[in-house]
């Protein structure tokens, strides 16, 4: 799925479309920057970056971009589930029963 969101997908969103990107590597960063700069799409919400934690300077200079710095999973429910999965994996690895 690397760069599956490419120029063609962005063009299909059109000038009133917004991209919400929460998955590493899915969006072609160069194509996204170009689409945002040229008005091919209206804007983007970006939670992850190909070269994390480095954010492309172009994103920082755009008013049609919201950067959330990898907090898309920051809900109590999601983080609780993540903790449960970590504990389960550790228990399985060490041959322990779940608490």
mmCIF file of N, CA and C in Angstrom:
data_model
loop_
_atom_site.group_PDB
_atom_site.id
_atom_site.type_symbol
_atom_site.label_atom_id
_atom_site.label_comp_id
_atom_site.label_asym_id
_atom_site.label_seq_id
_atom_site.Cartn_x
_atom_site.Cartn_y
_atom_site.Cartn_z
ATOM 1 N N UNK A 1 0.809 -1.208 0.000
ATOM 2 C CA UNK A 1 0.000 0.000 0.000
ATOM 3 C C UNK A 1 0.854 1.274 0.000
ATOM 4 N N UNK A 2 2.173 1.131 -0.073
ATOM 5 C CA UNK A 2 3.045 2.307 -0.067
ATOM 6 C C UNK A 2 2.696 3.236 -1.217
ATOM 7 N N UNK A 3 2.423 4.466 -0.873
ATOM 8 C CA UNK A 3 2.083 5.537 -1.811
ATOM 9 C C UNK A 3 0.882 5.195 -2.691
ATOM 10 N N UNK A 4 -0.051 4.433 -2.139
ATOM 11 C CA UNK A 4 -1.270 4.113 -2.881
ATOM 12 C C UNK A 4 -2.097 5.379 -3.135
ATOM 13 N N UNK A 5 -1.962 6.363 -2.244
ATOM 14 C CA UNK A 5 -2.595 7.668 -2.470
ATOM 15 C C UNK A 5 -1.584 8.487 -3.252
ATOM 16 N N UNK A 6 -1.758 8.452 -4.582
ATOM 17 C CA UNK A 6 -0.820 9.102 -5.485
ATOM 18 C C UNK A 6 -1.508 10.245 -6.227
ATOM 19 N N UNK A 7 -0.881 10.745 -7.269
ATOM 20 C CA UNK A 7 -1.446 11.860 -8.041
ATOM 21 C C UNK A 7 -2.858 11.558 -8.530
ATOM 22 N N UNK A 8 -3.087 10.337 -8.980
ATOM 23 C CA UNK A 8 -4.401 9.962 -9.497
ATOM 24 C C UNK A 8 -5.487 10.006 -8.438
ATOM 25 N N UNK A 9 -5.183 9.470 -7.272
ATOM 26 C CA UNK A 9 -6.152 9.484 -6.169
ATOM 27 C C UNK A 9 -6.417 10.919 -5.727
ATOM 28 N N UNK A 10 -5.361 11.709 -5.614
ATOM 29 C CA UNK A 10 -5.517 13.105 -5.199
ATOM 30 C C UNK A 10 -6.331 13.889 -6.232
ATOM 31 N N UNK A 11 -6.091 13.629 -7.510
ATOM 32 C CA UNK A 11 -6.872 14.290 -8.564
ATOM 33 C C UNK A 11 -8.343 13.909 -8.463
ATOM 34 N N UNK A 12 -8.608 12.659 -8.103
ATOM 35 C CA UNK A 12 -9.995 12.204 -7.963
ATOM 36 C C UNK A 12 -10.698 12.895 -6.796
ATOM 37 N N UNK A 13 -9.948 13.259 -5.757
ATOM 38 C CA UNK A 13 -10.549 14.005 -4.641
ATOM 39 C C UNK A 13 -11.049 15.359 -5.124
ATOM 40 N N UNK A 14 -10.309 15.970 -6.008
ATOM 41 C CA UNK A 14 -10.716 17.231 -6.597
ATOM 42 C C UNK A 14 -10.466 18.433 -5.699
ATOM 43 N N UNK A 15 -10.735 19.613 -6.233
ATOM 44 C CA UNK A 15 -10.411 20.859 -5.546
ATOM 45 C C UNK A 15 -11.227 21.141 -4.279
ATOM 46 N N UNK A 16 -12.265 20.358 -4.038
ATOM 47 C CA UNK A 16 -13.019 20.527 -2.791
ATOM 48 C C UNK A 16 -12.769 19.368 -1.825
ATOM 49 N N UNK A 17 -11.895 18.452 -2.217
ATOM 50 C CA UNK A 17 -11.619 17.266 -1.415
ATOM 51 C C UNK A 17 -10.528 17.486 -0.380
ATOM 52 N N UNK A 18 -10.610 16.706 0.690
ATOM 53 C CA UNK A 18 -9.619 16.739 1.756
ATOM 54 C C UNK A 18 -9.075 15.331 1.958
ATOM 55 N N UNK A 19 -7.790 15.229 2.219
ATOM 56 C CA UNK A 19 -7.173 13.952 2.542
ATOM 57 C C UNK A 19 -6.908 13.914 4.038
ATOM 58 N N UNK A 20 -7.342 12.852 4.682
ATOM 59 C CA UNK A 20 -7.017 12.601 6.083
ATOM 60 C C UNK A 20 -6.067 11.414 6.085
ATOM 61 N N UNK A 21 -4.819 11.640 6.457
ATOM 62 C CA UNK A 21 -3.794 10.604 6.395
ATOM 63 C C UNK A 21 -3.366 10.196 7.797
ATOM 64 N N UNK A 22 -3.656 8.954 8.159
ATOM 65 C CA UNK A 22 -3.304 8.439 9.484
ATOM 66 C C UNK A 22 -2.460 7.170 9.410
ATOM 67 N N UNK A 23 -1.929 6.856 8.221
ATOM 68 C CA UNK A 23 -1.180 5.625 8.045
ATOM 69 C C UNK A 23 0.168 5.911 7.395
ATOM 70 N N UNK A 24 1.242 5.420 7.992
ATOM 71 C CA UNK A 24 2.581 5.627 7.446
ATOM 72 C C UNK A 24 2.685 5.102 6.019
ATOM 73 N N UNK A 25 3.258 5.917 5.149
ATOM 74 C CA UNK A 25 3.607 5.476 3.806
ATOM 75 C C UNK A 25 2.480 5.396 2.806
ATOM 76 N N UNK A 26 1.249 5.599 3.236
ATOM 77 C CA UNK A 26 0.125 5.458 2.314
ATOM 78 C C UNK A 26 0.089 6.570 1.277
ATOM 79 N N UNK A 27 0.348 7.801 1.703
ATOM 80 C CA UNK A 27 0.289 8.942 0.790
ATOM 81 C C UNK A 27 1.672 9.263 0.242
ATOM 82 N N UNK A 28 1.729 9.533 -1.044
ATOM 83 C CA UNK A 28 2.953 9.994 -1.691
ATOM 84 C C UNK A 28 3.146 11.451 -1.280
ATOM 85 N N UNK A 29 4.122 11.700 -0.421
ATOM 86 C CA UNK A 29 4.310 13.034 0.148
ATOM 87 C C UNK A 29 4.539 14.089 -0.923
ATOM 88 N N UNK A 30 5.360 13.793 -1.908
ATOM 89 C CA UNK A 30 5.633 14.766 -2.972
ATOM 90 C C UNK A 30 4.365 15.099 -3.743
ATOM 91 N N UNK A 31 3.582 14.080 -4.074
ATOM 92 C CA UNK A 31 2.336 14.307 -4.805
ATOM 93 C C UNK A 31 1.350 15.092 -3.950
ATOM 94 N N UNK A 32 1.310 14.799 -2.654
ATOM 95 C CA UNK A 32 0.410 15.508 -1.750
ATOM 96 C C UNK A 32 0.801 16.974 -1.634
ATOM 97 N N UNK A 33 2.078 17.249 -1.484
ATOM 98 C CA UNK A 33 2.537 18.638 -1.400
ATOM 99 C C UNK A 33 2.162 19.397 -2.668
ATOM 100 N N UNK A 34 2.392 18.793 -3.807
ATOM 101 C CA UNK A 34 2.050 19.433 -5.077
ATOM 102 C C UNK A 34 0.548 19.683 -5.175
ATOM 103 N N UNK A 35 -0.248 18.694 -4.806
ATOM 104 C CA UNK A 35 -1.707 18.837 -4.877
ATOM 105 C C UNK A 35 -2.197 19.958 -3.966
ATOM 106 N N UNK A 36 -1.602 20.070 -2.799
ATOM 107 C CA UNK A 36 -1.993 21.135 -1.869
ATOM 108 C C UNK A 36 -1.553 22.504 -2.368
ATOM 109 N N UNK A 37 -0.356 22.593 -2.910
ATOM 110 C CA UNK A 37 0.169 23.865 -3.390
ATOM 111 C C UNK A 37 -0.565 24.375 -4.626
ATOM 112 N N UNK A 38 -1.020 23.457 -5.466
ATOM 113 C CA UNK A 38 -1.668 23.857 -6.721
ATOM 114 C C UNK A 38 -3.179 23.970 -6.608
ATOM 115 N N UNK A 39 -3.732 23.574 -5.463
ATOM 116 C CA UNK A 39 -5.183 23.611 -5.300
ATOM 117 C C UNK A 39 -5.891 22.419 -5.917
ATOM 118 N N UNK A 40 -5.134 21.377 -6.254
ATOM 119 C CA UNK A 40 -5.750 20.166 -6.796
ATOM 120 C C UNK A 40 -6.671 19.531 -5.758
ATOM 121 N N UNK A 41 -6.334 19.708 -4.465
ATOM 122 C CA UNK A 41 -7.226 19.330 -3.369
ATOM 123 C C UNK A 41 -7.326 20.532 -2.427
ATOM 124 N N UNK A 42 -8.383 20.546 -1.631
ATOM 125 C CA UNK A 42 -8.626 21.704 -0.755
ATOM 126 C C UNK A 42 -7.714 21.710 0.471
ATOM 127 N N UNK A 43 -7.399 20.533 1.017
ATOM 128 C CA UNK A 43 -6.591 20.509 2.225
ATOM 129 C C UNK A 43 -6.310 19.103 2.680
ATOM 130 N N UNK A 44 -5.595 19.018 3.808
ATOM 131 C CA UNK A 44 -5.234 17.713 4.338
ATOM 132 C C UNK A 44 -5.089 17.771 5.852
ATOM 133 N N UNK A 45 -5.452 16.672 6.487
ATOM 134 C CA UNK A 45 -5.184 16.438 7.899
ATOM 135 C C UNK A 45 -4.162 15.324 7.947
ATOM 136 N N UNK A 46 -3.000 15.598 8.510
ATOM 137 C CA UNK A 46 -1.903 14.639 8.447
ATOM 138 C C UNK A 46 -1.452 14.281 9.861
ATOM 139 N N UNK A 47 -1.531 13.011 10.183
ATOM 140 C CA UNK A 47 -1.171 12.518 11.516
ATOM 141 C C UNK A 47 0.187 11.829 11.527
ATOM 142 N N UNK A 48 0.652 11.365 10.382
ATOM 143 C CA UNK A 48 1.933 10.665 10.295
ATOM 144 C C UNK A 48 2.700 11.147 9.072
ATOM 145 N N UNK A 49 4.006 10.983 9.123
ATOM 146 C CA UNK A 49 4.873 11.458 8.046
ATOM 147 C C UNK A 49 5.821 10.348 7.647
ATOM 148 N N UNK A 50 6.184 10.304 6.359
ATOM 149 C CA UNK A 50 7.099 9.263 5.879
ATOM 150 C C UNK A 50 8.417 9.277 6.631
ATOM 151 N N UNK A 51 8.910 10.457 6.953
ATOM 152 C CA UNK A 51 10.214 10.596 7.592
ATOM 153 C C UNK A 51 10.051 11.055 9.041
ATOM 154 N N UNK A 52 9.086 10.461 9.741
ATOM 155 C CA UNK A 52 8.804 10.870 11.120
ATOM 156 C C UNK A 52 10.041 10.712 11.971
ATOM 157 N N UNK A 53 10.281 11.596 12.874
ATOM 158 C CA UNK A 53 9.427 12.696 13.315
ATOM 159 C C UNK A 53 9.612 13.986 12.521
ATOM 160 N N UNK A 54 10.390 13.926 11.435
ATOM 161 C CA UNK A 54 10.632 15.114 10.623
ATOM 162 C C UNK A 54 9.423 15.446 9.761
ATOM 163 N N UNK A 55 8.959 16.665 9.864
ATOM 164 C CA UNK A 55 7.799 17.138 9.097
ATOM 165 C C UNK A 55 8.316 17.941 7.912
ATOM 166 N N UNK A 56 7.855 17.642 6.698
ATOM 167 C CA UNK A 56 8.281 18.444 5.551
ATOM 168 C C UNK A 56 7.968 19.928 5.774
ATOM 169 N N UNK A 57 8.933 20.782 5.513
ATOM 170 C CA UNK A 57 8.783 22.219 5.710
ATOM 171 C C UNK A 57 7.571 22.768 4.962
ATOM 172 N N UNK A 58 7.297 22.210 3.797
ATOM 173 C CA UNK A 58 6.152 22.689 2.997
ATOM 174 C C UNK A 58 4.850 22.592 3.777
ATOM 175 N N UNK A 59 4.661 21.490 4.521
ATOM 176 C CA UNK A 59 3.441 21.340 5.316
ATOM 177 C C UNK A 59 3.334 22.437 6.369
ATOM 178 N N UNK A 60 4.458 22.783 6.955
ATOM 179 C CA UNK A 60 4.466 23.802 8.009
ATOM 180 C C UNK A 60 4.092 25.193 7.475
ATOM 181 N N UNK A 61 4.299 25.398 6.197
ATOM 182 C CA UNK A 61 4.047 26.704 5.584
ATOM 183 C C UNK A 61 2.648 26.836 4.982
ATOM 184 N N UNK A 62 1.864 25.762 4.993
ATOM 185 C CA UNK A 62 0.541 25.770 4.353
ATOM 186 C C UNK A 62 -0.569 26.034 5.362
ATOM 187 N N UNK A 63 -1.526 26.840 4.932
ATOM 188 C CA UNK A 63 -2.685 27.125 5.783
ATOM 189 C C UNK A 63 -3.812 26.113 5.575
ATOM 190 N N UNK A 64 -3.705 25.277 4.556
ATOM 191 C CA UNK A 64 -4.736 24.285 4.271
ATOM 192 C C UNK A 64 -4.353 22.887 4.767
ATOM 193 N N UNK A 65 -3.438 22.842 5.755
ATOM 194 C CA UNK A 65 -2.977 21.583 6.314
ATOM 195 C C UNK A 65 -3.081 21.645 7.841
ATOM 196 N N UNK A 66 -3.604 20.564 8.425
ATOM 197 C CA UNK A 66 -3.622 20.420 9.876
ATOM 198 C C UNK A 66 -2.709 19.253 10.206
ATOM 199 N N UNK A 67 -1.723 19.507 11.072
ATOM 200 C CA UNK A 67 -0.757 18.494 11.475
ATOM 201 C C UNK A 67 -1.053 18.085 12.910
ATOM 202 N N UNK A 68 -1.210 16.787 13.154
ATOM 203 C CA UNK A 68 -1.558 16.339 14.497
ATOM 204 C C UNK A 68 -0.463 15.531 15.176
ATOM 205 N N UNK A 69 0.670 15.352 14.533
ATOM 206 C CA UNK A 69 1.833 14.739 15.156
ATOM 207 C C UNK A 69 1.565 13.384 15.810
ATOM 208 N N UNK A 70 0.971 12.495 15.053
ATOM 209 C CA UNK A 70 0.747 11.102 15.440
ATOM 210 C C UNK A 70 -0.056 10.948 16.738
ATOM 211 N N UNK A 71 -1.172 11.642 16.788
ATOM 212 C CA UNK A 71 -2.052 11.499 17.944
ATOM 213 C C UNK A 71 -3.407 10.912 17.544
ATOM 214 N N UNK A 72 -3.507 10.420 16.317
ATOM 215 C CA UNK A 72 -4.775 9.894 15.826
ATOM 216 C C UNK A 72 -5.330 8.747 16.651
ATOM 217 N N UNK A 73 -4.458 8.050 17.352
ATOM 218 C CA UNK A 73 -4.926 6.922 18.166
ATOM 219 C C UNK A 73 -5.106 7.308 19.629
ATOM 220 N N UNK A 74 -5.055 8.586 19.922
ATOM 221 C CA UNK A 74 -5.046 9.020 21.329
ATOM 222 C C UNK A 74 -6.447 9.121 21.925
ATOM 223 N N UNK A 75 -7.148 8.002 21.952
ATOM 224 C CA UNK A 75 -8.416 7.943 22.674
ATOM 225 C C UNK A 75 -8.229 6.969 23.829
ATOM 226 N N UNK A 76 -9.008 7.112 24.857
ATOM 227 C CA UNK A 76 -8.896 6.187 25.991
ATOM 228 C C UNK A 76 -9.113 4.750 25.534
ATOM 229 N N UNK A 77 -10.105 4.569 24.692
ATOM 230 C CA UNK A 77 -10.436 3.220 24.238
ATOM 231 C C UNK A 77 -9.282 2.601 23.453
ATOM 232 N N UNK A 78 -8.732 3.378 22.516
ATOM 233 C CA UNK A 78 -7.655 2.848 21.683
ATOM 234 C C UNK A 78 -6.408 2.590 22.499
ATOM 235 N N UNK A 79 -6.024 3.537 23.336
ATOM 236 C CA UNK A 79 -4.812 3.353 24.133
ATOM 237 C C UNK A 79 -4.989 2.224 25.149
ATOM 238 N N UNK A 80 -6.185 2.070 25.683
ATOM 239 C CA UNK A 80 -6.450 0.952 26.590
ATOM 240 C C UNK A 80 -6.303 -0.371 25.877
ATOM 241 N N UNK A 81 -6.833 -0.452 24.665
ATOM 242 C CA UNK A 81 -6.729 -1.680 23.870
ATOM 243 C C UNK A 81 -5.276 -1.957 23.506
ATOM 244 N N UNK A 82 -4.529 -0.906 23.187
ATOM 245 C CA UNK A 82 -3.110 -1.073 22.876
ATOM 246 C C UNK A 82 -2.360 -1.643 24.083
ATOM 247 N N UNK A 83 -2.683 -1.146 25.258
ATOM 248 C CA UNK A 83 -2.046 -1.651 26.486
ATOM 249 C C UNK A 83 -2.408 -3.112 26.699
ATOM 250 N N UNK A 84 -3.673 -3.471 26.488
ATOM 251 C CA UNK A 84 -4.102 -4.864 26.648
ATOM 252 C C UNK A 84 -3.358 -5.776 25.681
ATOM 253 N N UNK A 85 -3.202 -5.345 24.452
ATOM 254 C CA UNK A 85 -2.497 -6.156 23.461
ATOM 255 C C UNK A 85 -1.026 -6.318 23.818
ATOM 256 N N UNK A 86 -0.424 -5.265 24.358
ATOM 257 C CA UNK A 86 0.976 -5.346 24.773
ATOM 258 C C UNK A 86 1.140 -6.345 25.902
ATOM 259 N N UNK A 87 0.263 -6.263 26.894
ATOM 260 C CA UNK A 87 0.316 -7.200 28.030
ATOM 261 C C UNK A 87 0.103 -8.631 27.547
ATOM 262 N N UNK A 88 -0.862 -8.832 26.659
ATOM 263 C CA UNK A 88 -1.128 -10.181 26.136
ATOM 264 C C UNK A 88 0.089 -10.724 25.392
ATOM 265 N N UNK A 89 0.738 -9.863 24.594
ATOM 266 C CA UNK A 89 1.917 -10.305 23.841
ATOM 267 C C UNK A 89 3.066 -10.654 24.781
ATOM 268 N N UNK A 90 3.257 -9.838 25.807
ATOM 269 C CA UNK A 90 4.315 -10.129 26.780
ATOM 270 C C UNK A 90 4.026 -11.420 27.539
ATOM 271 N N UNK A 91 2.796 -11.604 27.949
ATOM 272 C CA UNK A 91 2.426 -12.838 28.658
ATOM 273 C C UNK A 91 2.652 -14.051 27.769
ATOM 274 N N UNK A 92 2.253 -13.949 26.509
ATOM 275 C CA UNK A 92 2.448 -15.066 25.593
ATOM 276 C C UNK A 92 3.936 -15.352 25.411
ATOM 277 N N UNK A 93 4.728 -14.322 25.242
ATOM 278 C CA UNK A 93 6.164 -14.484 25.048
ATOM 279 C C UNK A 93 6.827 -15.170 26.240
ATOM 280 N N UNK A 94 6.443 -14.764 27.429
ATOM 281 C CA UNK A 94 7.054 -15.303 28.640
ATOM 282 C C UNK A 94 6.320 -16.515 29.215
ATOM 283 N N UNK A 95 5.263 -16.972 28.504
ATOM 284 C CA UNK A 95 4.532 -18.144 28.944
ATOM 285 C C UNK A 95 3.736 -17.928 30.215
ATOM 286 N N UNK A 96 3.225 -16.726 30.399
ATOM 287 C CA UNK A 96 2.458 -16.377 31.593
ATOM 288 C C UNK A 96 0.980 -16.300 31.274
ATOM 289 N N UNK A 97 0.154 -16.402 32.308
ATOM 290 C CA UNK A 97 -1.287 -16.201 32.146
ATOM 291 C C UNK A 97 -1.598 -14.718 32.208
ATOM 292 N N UNK A 98 -2.625 -14.349 31.524
ATOM 293 C CA UNK A 98 -3.065 -12.944 31.568
ATOM 294 C C UNK A 98 -3.528 -12.628 32.986
ATOM 295 N N UNK A 99 -3.164 -11.436 33.484
ATOM 296 C CA UNK A 99 -3.596 -11.050 34.836
ATOM 297 C C UNK A 99 -5.102 -10.872 34.922
#
